[in-house]
PDB file of C-alpha atoms in Angstrom:
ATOM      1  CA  UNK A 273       0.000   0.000   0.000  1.00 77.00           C
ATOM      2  CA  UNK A 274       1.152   3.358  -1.148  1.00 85.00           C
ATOM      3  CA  UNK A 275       0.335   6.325   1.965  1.00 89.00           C
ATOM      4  CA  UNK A 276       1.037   8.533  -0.835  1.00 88.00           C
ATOM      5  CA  UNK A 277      -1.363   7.109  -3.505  1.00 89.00           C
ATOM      6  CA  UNK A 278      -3.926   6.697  -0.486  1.00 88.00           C
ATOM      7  CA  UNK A 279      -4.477  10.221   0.008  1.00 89.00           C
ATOM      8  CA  UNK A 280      -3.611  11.178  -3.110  1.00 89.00           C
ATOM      9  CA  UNK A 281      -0.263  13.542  -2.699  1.00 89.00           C
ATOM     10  CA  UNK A 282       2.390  13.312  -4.672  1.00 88.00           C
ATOM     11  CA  UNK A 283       5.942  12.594  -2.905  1.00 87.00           C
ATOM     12  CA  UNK A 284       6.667  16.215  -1.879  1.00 87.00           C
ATOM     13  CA  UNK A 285       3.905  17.120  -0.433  1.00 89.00           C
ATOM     14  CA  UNK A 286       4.367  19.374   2.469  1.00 90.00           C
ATOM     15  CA  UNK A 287       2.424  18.759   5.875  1.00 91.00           C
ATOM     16  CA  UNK A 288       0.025  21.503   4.902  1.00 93.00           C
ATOM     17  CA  UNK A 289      -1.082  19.374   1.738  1.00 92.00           C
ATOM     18  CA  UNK A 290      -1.101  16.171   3.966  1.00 91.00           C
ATOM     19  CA  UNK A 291      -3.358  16.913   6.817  1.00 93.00           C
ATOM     20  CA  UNK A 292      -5.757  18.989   3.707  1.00 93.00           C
ATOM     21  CA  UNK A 293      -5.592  15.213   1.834  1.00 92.00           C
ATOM     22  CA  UNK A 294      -6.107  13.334   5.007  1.00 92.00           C
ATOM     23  CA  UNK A 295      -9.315  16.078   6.165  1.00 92.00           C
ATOM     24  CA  UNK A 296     -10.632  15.260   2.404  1.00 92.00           C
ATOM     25  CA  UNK A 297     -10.077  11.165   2.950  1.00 90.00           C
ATOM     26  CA  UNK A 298     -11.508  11.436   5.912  1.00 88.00           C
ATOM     27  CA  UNK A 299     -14.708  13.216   5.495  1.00 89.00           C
ATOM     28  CA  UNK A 300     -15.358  11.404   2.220  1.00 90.00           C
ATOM     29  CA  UNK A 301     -15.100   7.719   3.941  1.00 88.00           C
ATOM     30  CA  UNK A 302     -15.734   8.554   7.945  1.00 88.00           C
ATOM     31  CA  UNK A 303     -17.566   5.260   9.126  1.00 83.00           C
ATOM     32  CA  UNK A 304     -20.336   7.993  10.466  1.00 84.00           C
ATOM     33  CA  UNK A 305     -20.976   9.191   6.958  1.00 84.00           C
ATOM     34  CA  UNK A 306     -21.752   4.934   5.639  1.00 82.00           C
ATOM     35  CA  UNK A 307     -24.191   3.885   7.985  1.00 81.00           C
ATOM     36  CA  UNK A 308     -26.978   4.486   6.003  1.00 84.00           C
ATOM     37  CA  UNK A 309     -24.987   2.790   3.234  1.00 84.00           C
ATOM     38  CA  UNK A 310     -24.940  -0.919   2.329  1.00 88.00           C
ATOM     39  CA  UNK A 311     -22.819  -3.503   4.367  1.00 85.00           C
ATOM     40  CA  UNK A 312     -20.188  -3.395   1.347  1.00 87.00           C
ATOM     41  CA  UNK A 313     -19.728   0.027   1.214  1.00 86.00           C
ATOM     42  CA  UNK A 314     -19.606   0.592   4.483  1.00 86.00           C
ATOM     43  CA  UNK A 315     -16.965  -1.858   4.870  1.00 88.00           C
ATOM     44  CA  UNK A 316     -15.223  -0.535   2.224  1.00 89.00           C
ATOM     45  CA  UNK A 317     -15.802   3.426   3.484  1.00 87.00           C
ATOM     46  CA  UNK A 318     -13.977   1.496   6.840  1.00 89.00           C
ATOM     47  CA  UNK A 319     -11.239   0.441   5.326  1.00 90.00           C
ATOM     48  CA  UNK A 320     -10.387   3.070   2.908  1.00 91.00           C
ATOM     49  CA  UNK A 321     -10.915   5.532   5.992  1.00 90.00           C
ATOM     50  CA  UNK A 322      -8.060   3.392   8.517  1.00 92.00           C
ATOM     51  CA  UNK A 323      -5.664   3.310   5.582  1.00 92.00           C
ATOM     52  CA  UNK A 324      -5.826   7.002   5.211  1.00 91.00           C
ATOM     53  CA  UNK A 325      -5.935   7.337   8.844  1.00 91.00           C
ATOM     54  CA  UNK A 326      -2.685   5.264   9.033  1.00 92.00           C
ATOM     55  CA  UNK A 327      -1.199   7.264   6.089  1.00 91.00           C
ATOM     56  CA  UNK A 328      -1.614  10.139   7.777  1.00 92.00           C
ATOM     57  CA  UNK A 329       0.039   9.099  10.907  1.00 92.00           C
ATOM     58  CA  UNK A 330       3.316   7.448   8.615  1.00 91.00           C
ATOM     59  CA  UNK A 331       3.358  11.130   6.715  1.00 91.00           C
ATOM     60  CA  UNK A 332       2.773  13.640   9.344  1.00 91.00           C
ATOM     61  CA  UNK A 333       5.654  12.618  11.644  1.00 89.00           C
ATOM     62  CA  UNK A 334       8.952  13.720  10.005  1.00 89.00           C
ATOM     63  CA  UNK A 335      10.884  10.841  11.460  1.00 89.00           C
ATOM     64  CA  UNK A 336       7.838   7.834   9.973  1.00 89.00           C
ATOM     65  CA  UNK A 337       7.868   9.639   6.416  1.00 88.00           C
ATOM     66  CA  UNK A 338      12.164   9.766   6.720  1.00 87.00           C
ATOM     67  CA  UNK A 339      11.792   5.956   7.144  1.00 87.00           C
ATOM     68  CA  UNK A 340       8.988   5.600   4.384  1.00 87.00           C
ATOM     69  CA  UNK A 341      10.470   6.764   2.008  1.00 86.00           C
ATOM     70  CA  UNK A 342      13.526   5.265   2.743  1.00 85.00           C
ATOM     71  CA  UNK A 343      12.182   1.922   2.518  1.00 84.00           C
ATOM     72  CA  UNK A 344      10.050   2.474  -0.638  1.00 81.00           C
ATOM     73  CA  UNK A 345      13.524   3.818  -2.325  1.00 80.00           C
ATOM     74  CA  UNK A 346      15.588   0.576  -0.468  1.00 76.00           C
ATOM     75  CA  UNK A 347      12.526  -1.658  -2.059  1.00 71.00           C
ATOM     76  CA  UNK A 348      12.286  -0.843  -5.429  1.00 63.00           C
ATOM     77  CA  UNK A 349       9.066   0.508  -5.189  1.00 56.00           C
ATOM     78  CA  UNK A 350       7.416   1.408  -8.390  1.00 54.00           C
ATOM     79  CA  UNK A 351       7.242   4.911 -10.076  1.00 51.00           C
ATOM     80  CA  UNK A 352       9.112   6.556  -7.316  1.00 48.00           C
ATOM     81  CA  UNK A 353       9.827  10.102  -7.590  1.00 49.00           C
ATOM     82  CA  UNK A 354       8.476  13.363  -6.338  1.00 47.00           C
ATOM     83  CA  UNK A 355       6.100  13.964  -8.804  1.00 45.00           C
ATOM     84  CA  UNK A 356       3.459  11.965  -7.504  1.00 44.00           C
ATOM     85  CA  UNK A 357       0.976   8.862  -8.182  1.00 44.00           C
ATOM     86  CA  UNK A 358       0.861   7.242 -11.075  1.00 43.00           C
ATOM     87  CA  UNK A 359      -1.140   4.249 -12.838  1.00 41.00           C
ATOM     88  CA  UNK A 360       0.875   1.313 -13.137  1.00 42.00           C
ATOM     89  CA  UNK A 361      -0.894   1.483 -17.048  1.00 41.00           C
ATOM     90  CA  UNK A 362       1.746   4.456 -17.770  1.00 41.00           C
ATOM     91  CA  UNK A 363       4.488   4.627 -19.738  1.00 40.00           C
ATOM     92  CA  UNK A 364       7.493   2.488 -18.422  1.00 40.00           C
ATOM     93  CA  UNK A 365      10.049   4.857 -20.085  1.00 40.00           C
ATOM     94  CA  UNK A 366      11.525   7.176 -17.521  1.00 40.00           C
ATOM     95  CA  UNK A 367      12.589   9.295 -19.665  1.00 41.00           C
ATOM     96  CA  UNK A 368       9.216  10.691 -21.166  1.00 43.00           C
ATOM     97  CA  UNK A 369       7.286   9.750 -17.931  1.00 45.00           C
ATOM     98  CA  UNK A 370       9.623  12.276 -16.104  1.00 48.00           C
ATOM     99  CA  UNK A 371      10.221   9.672 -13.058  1.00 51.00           C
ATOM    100  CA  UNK A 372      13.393   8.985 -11.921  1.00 52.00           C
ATOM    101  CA  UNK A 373      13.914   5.675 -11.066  1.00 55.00           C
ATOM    102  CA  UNK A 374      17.179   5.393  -8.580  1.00 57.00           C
ATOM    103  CA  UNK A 375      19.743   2.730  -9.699  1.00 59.00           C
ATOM    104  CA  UNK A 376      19.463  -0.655  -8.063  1.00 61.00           C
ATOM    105  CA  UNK A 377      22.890  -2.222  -7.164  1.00 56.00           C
ATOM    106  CA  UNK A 378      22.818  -6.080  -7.762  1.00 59.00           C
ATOM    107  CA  UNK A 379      21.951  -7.647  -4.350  1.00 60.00           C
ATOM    108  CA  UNK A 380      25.896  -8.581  -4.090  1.00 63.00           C
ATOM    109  CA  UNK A 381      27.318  -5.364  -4.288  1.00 70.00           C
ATOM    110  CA  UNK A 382      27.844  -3.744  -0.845  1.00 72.00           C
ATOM    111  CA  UNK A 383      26.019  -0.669  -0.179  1.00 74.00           C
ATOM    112  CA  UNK A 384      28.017   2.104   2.051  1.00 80.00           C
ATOM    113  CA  UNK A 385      24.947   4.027   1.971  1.00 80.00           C
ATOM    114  CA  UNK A 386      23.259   0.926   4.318  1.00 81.00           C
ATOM    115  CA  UNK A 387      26.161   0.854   6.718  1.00 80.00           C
ATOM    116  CA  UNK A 388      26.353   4.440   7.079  1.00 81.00           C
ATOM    117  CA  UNK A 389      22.687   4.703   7.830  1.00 83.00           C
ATOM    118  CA  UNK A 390      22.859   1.884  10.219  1.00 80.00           C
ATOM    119  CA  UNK A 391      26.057   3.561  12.006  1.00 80.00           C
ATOM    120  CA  UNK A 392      24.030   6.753  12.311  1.00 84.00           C
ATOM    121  CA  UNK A 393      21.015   5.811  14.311  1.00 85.00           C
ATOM    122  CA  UNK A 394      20.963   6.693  17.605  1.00 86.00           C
ATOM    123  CA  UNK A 395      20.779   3.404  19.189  1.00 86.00           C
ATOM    124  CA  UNK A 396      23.928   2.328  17.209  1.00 85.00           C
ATOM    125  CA  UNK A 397      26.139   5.820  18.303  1.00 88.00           C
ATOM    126  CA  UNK A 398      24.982   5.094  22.086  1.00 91.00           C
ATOM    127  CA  UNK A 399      25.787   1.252  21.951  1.00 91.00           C
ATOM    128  CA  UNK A 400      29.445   2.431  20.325  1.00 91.00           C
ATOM    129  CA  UNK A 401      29.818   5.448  23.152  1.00 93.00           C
ATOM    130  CA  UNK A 402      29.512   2.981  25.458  1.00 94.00           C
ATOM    131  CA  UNK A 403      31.555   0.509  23.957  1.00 94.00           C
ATOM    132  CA  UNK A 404      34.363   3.088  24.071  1.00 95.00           C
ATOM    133  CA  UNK A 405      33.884   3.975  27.695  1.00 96.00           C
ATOM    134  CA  UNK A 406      34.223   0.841  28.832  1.00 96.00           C
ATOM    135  CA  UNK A 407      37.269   0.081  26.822  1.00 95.00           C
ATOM    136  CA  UNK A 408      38.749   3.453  27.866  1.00 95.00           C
ATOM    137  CA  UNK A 409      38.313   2.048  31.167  1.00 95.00           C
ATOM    138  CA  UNK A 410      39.754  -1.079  30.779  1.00 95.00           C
ATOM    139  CA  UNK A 411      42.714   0.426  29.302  1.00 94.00           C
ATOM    140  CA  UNK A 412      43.225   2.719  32.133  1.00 94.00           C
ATOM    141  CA  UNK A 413      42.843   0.124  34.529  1.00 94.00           C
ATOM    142  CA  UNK A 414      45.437  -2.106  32.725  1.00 92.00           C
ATOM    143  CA  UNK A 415      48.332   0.713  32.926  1.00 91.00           C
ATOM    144  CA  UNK A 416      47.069   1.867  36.290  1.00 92.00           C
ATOM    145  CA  UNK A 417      47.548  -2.359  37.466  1.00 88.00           C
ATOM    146  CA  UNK A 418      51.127  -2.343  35.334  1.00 85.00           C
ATOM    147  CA  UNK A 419      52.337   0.891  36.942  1.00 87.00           C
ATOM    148  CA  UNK A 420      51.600  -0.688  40.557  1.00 86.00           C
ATOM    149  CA  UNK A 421      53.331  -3.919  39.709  1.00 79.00           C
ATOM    150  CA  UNK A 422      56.365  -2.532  39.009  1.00 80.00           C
ATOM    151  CA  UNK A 423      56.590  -0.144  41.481  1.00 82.00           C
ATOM    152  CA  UNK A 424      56.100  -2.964  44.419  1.00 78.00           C
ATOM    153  CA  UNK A 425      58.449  -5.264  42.435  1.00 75.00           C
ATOM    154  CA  UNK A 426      61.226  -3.361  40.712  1.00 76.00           C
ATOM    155  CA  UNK A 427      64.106  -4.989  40.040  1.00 75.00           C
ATOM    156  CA  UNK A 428      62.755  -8.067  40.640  1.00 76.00           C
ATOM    157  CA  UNK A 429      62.208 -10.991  37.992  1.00 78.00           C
ATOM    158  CA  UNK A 430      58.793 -12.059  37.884  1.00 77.00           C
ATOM    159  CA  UNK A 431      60.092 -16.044  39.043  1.00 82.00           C
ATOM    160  CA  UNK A 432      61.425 -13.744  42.747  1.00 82.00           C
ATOM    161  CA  UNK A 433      58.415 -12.135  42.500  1.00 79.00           C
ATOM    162  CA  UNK A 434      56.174 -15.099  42.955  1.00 82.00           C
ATOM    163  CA  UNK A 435      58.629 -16.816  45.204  1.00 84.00           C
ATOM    164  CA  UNK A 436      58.201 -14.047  47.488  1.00 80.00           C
ATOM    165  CA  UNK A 437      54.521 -14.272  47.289  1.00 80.00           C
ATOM    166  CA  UNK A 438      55.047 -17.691  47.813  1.00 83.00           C
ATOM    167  CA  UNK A 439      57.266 -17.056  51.013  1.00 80.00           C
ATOM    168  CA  UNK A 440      54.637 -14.609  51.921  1.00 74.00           C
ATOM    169  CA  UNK A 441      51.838 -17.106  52.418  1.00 67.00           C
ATOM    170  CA  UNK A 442      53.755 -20.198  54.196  1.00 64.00           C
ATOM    171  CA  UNK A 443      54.893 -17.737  56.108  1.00 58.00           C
ATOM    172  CA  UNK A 444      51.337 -16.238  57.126  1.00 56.00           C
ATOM    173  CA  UNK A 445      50.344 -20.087  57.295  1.00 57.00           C
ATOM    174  CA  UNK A 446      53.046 -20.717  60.038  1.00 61.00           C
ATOM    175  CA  UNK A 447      51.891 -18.281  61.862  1.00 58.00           C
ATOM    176  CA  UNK A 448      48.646 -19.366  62.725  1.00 56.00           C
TER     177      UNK A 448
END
């Protein structure tokens, strides 16, 4: 289903033309307006009224129409452009249509555009901030434990090292 070819905008409509569209949908197919009407077309009126109702809740919010769109582009989806809704019936030539049709890569070519869109959400950036904090800490930890070892064993080789801890415990052990 098409939100745009639902309420009849073409792809750059402006929020203006969308809630105008949607007021139109909604009026002509409110539920309210069918009941007098025959079980089909009342039915129908009910469905063609929730898909422009969800239409208008996909197109409305910036960040649902960002993802829209990118997934009708990511898809394939037919006729895409900015100029609006068109009959499948149409001419297929982009050229004297006036659509343009993106490029599709094969599905084996790599796509930086999908990576870099994926590295960009926010979930992503906090999940790698926090990946960085903790190895920030771990790496300040590790020098901070390295500094300490040699400064309570310098000189030392690390076998006199753990002899002395080894001394260190018989000789607690004897003691008790």
């Amino acid at each position: 289903m098409d939100h745009y070819q639902t309420l009849g905008l073409n792809r750059s409509a402006n929020r203006e033309e969308i809630k105008e569209a949607f007021r139109k949908s909604a009026l002509k197919f409110h539920p309210d307006k069918h009941s007098h009407s025959s079980d089909d077309a009342r039915n129908e009126a009910s469905l063609r009224f929730k898909r422009a109702s969800e239409a208008y809740q996909v197109l409305i919010d910036e960040r649902k129409r960002a993802d829209y769109d990118l997934r009708l582009r990511s898809a394939g989806f037919p006729r895409w452009s900015g100029k609006g809704p068109q009959s499948s019936s149409s001419s297929s030539s982009s050229s004297s249509s006036g659509y343009y049709r993106p490029p599709r890569a094969p599905a084996s070519e790599f796509d930086p555009g999908i990576v870099f869109r994926w590295l960009m959400r926010r979930r992503t950036l906090i999940e790698l901030a926090v990946a960085g904090a903790l190895l920030g800490a771990y790496i300040v930890m590790e020098d901070s434990l390295e500094k300490v070892w040699k400064r309570n064993n310098a000189g030392k080789s690390f076998e006199e090292t753990i002899e002395s801890i080894k001394g260190g415990k018989s000789h607690k052990d004897s003691s008790k």
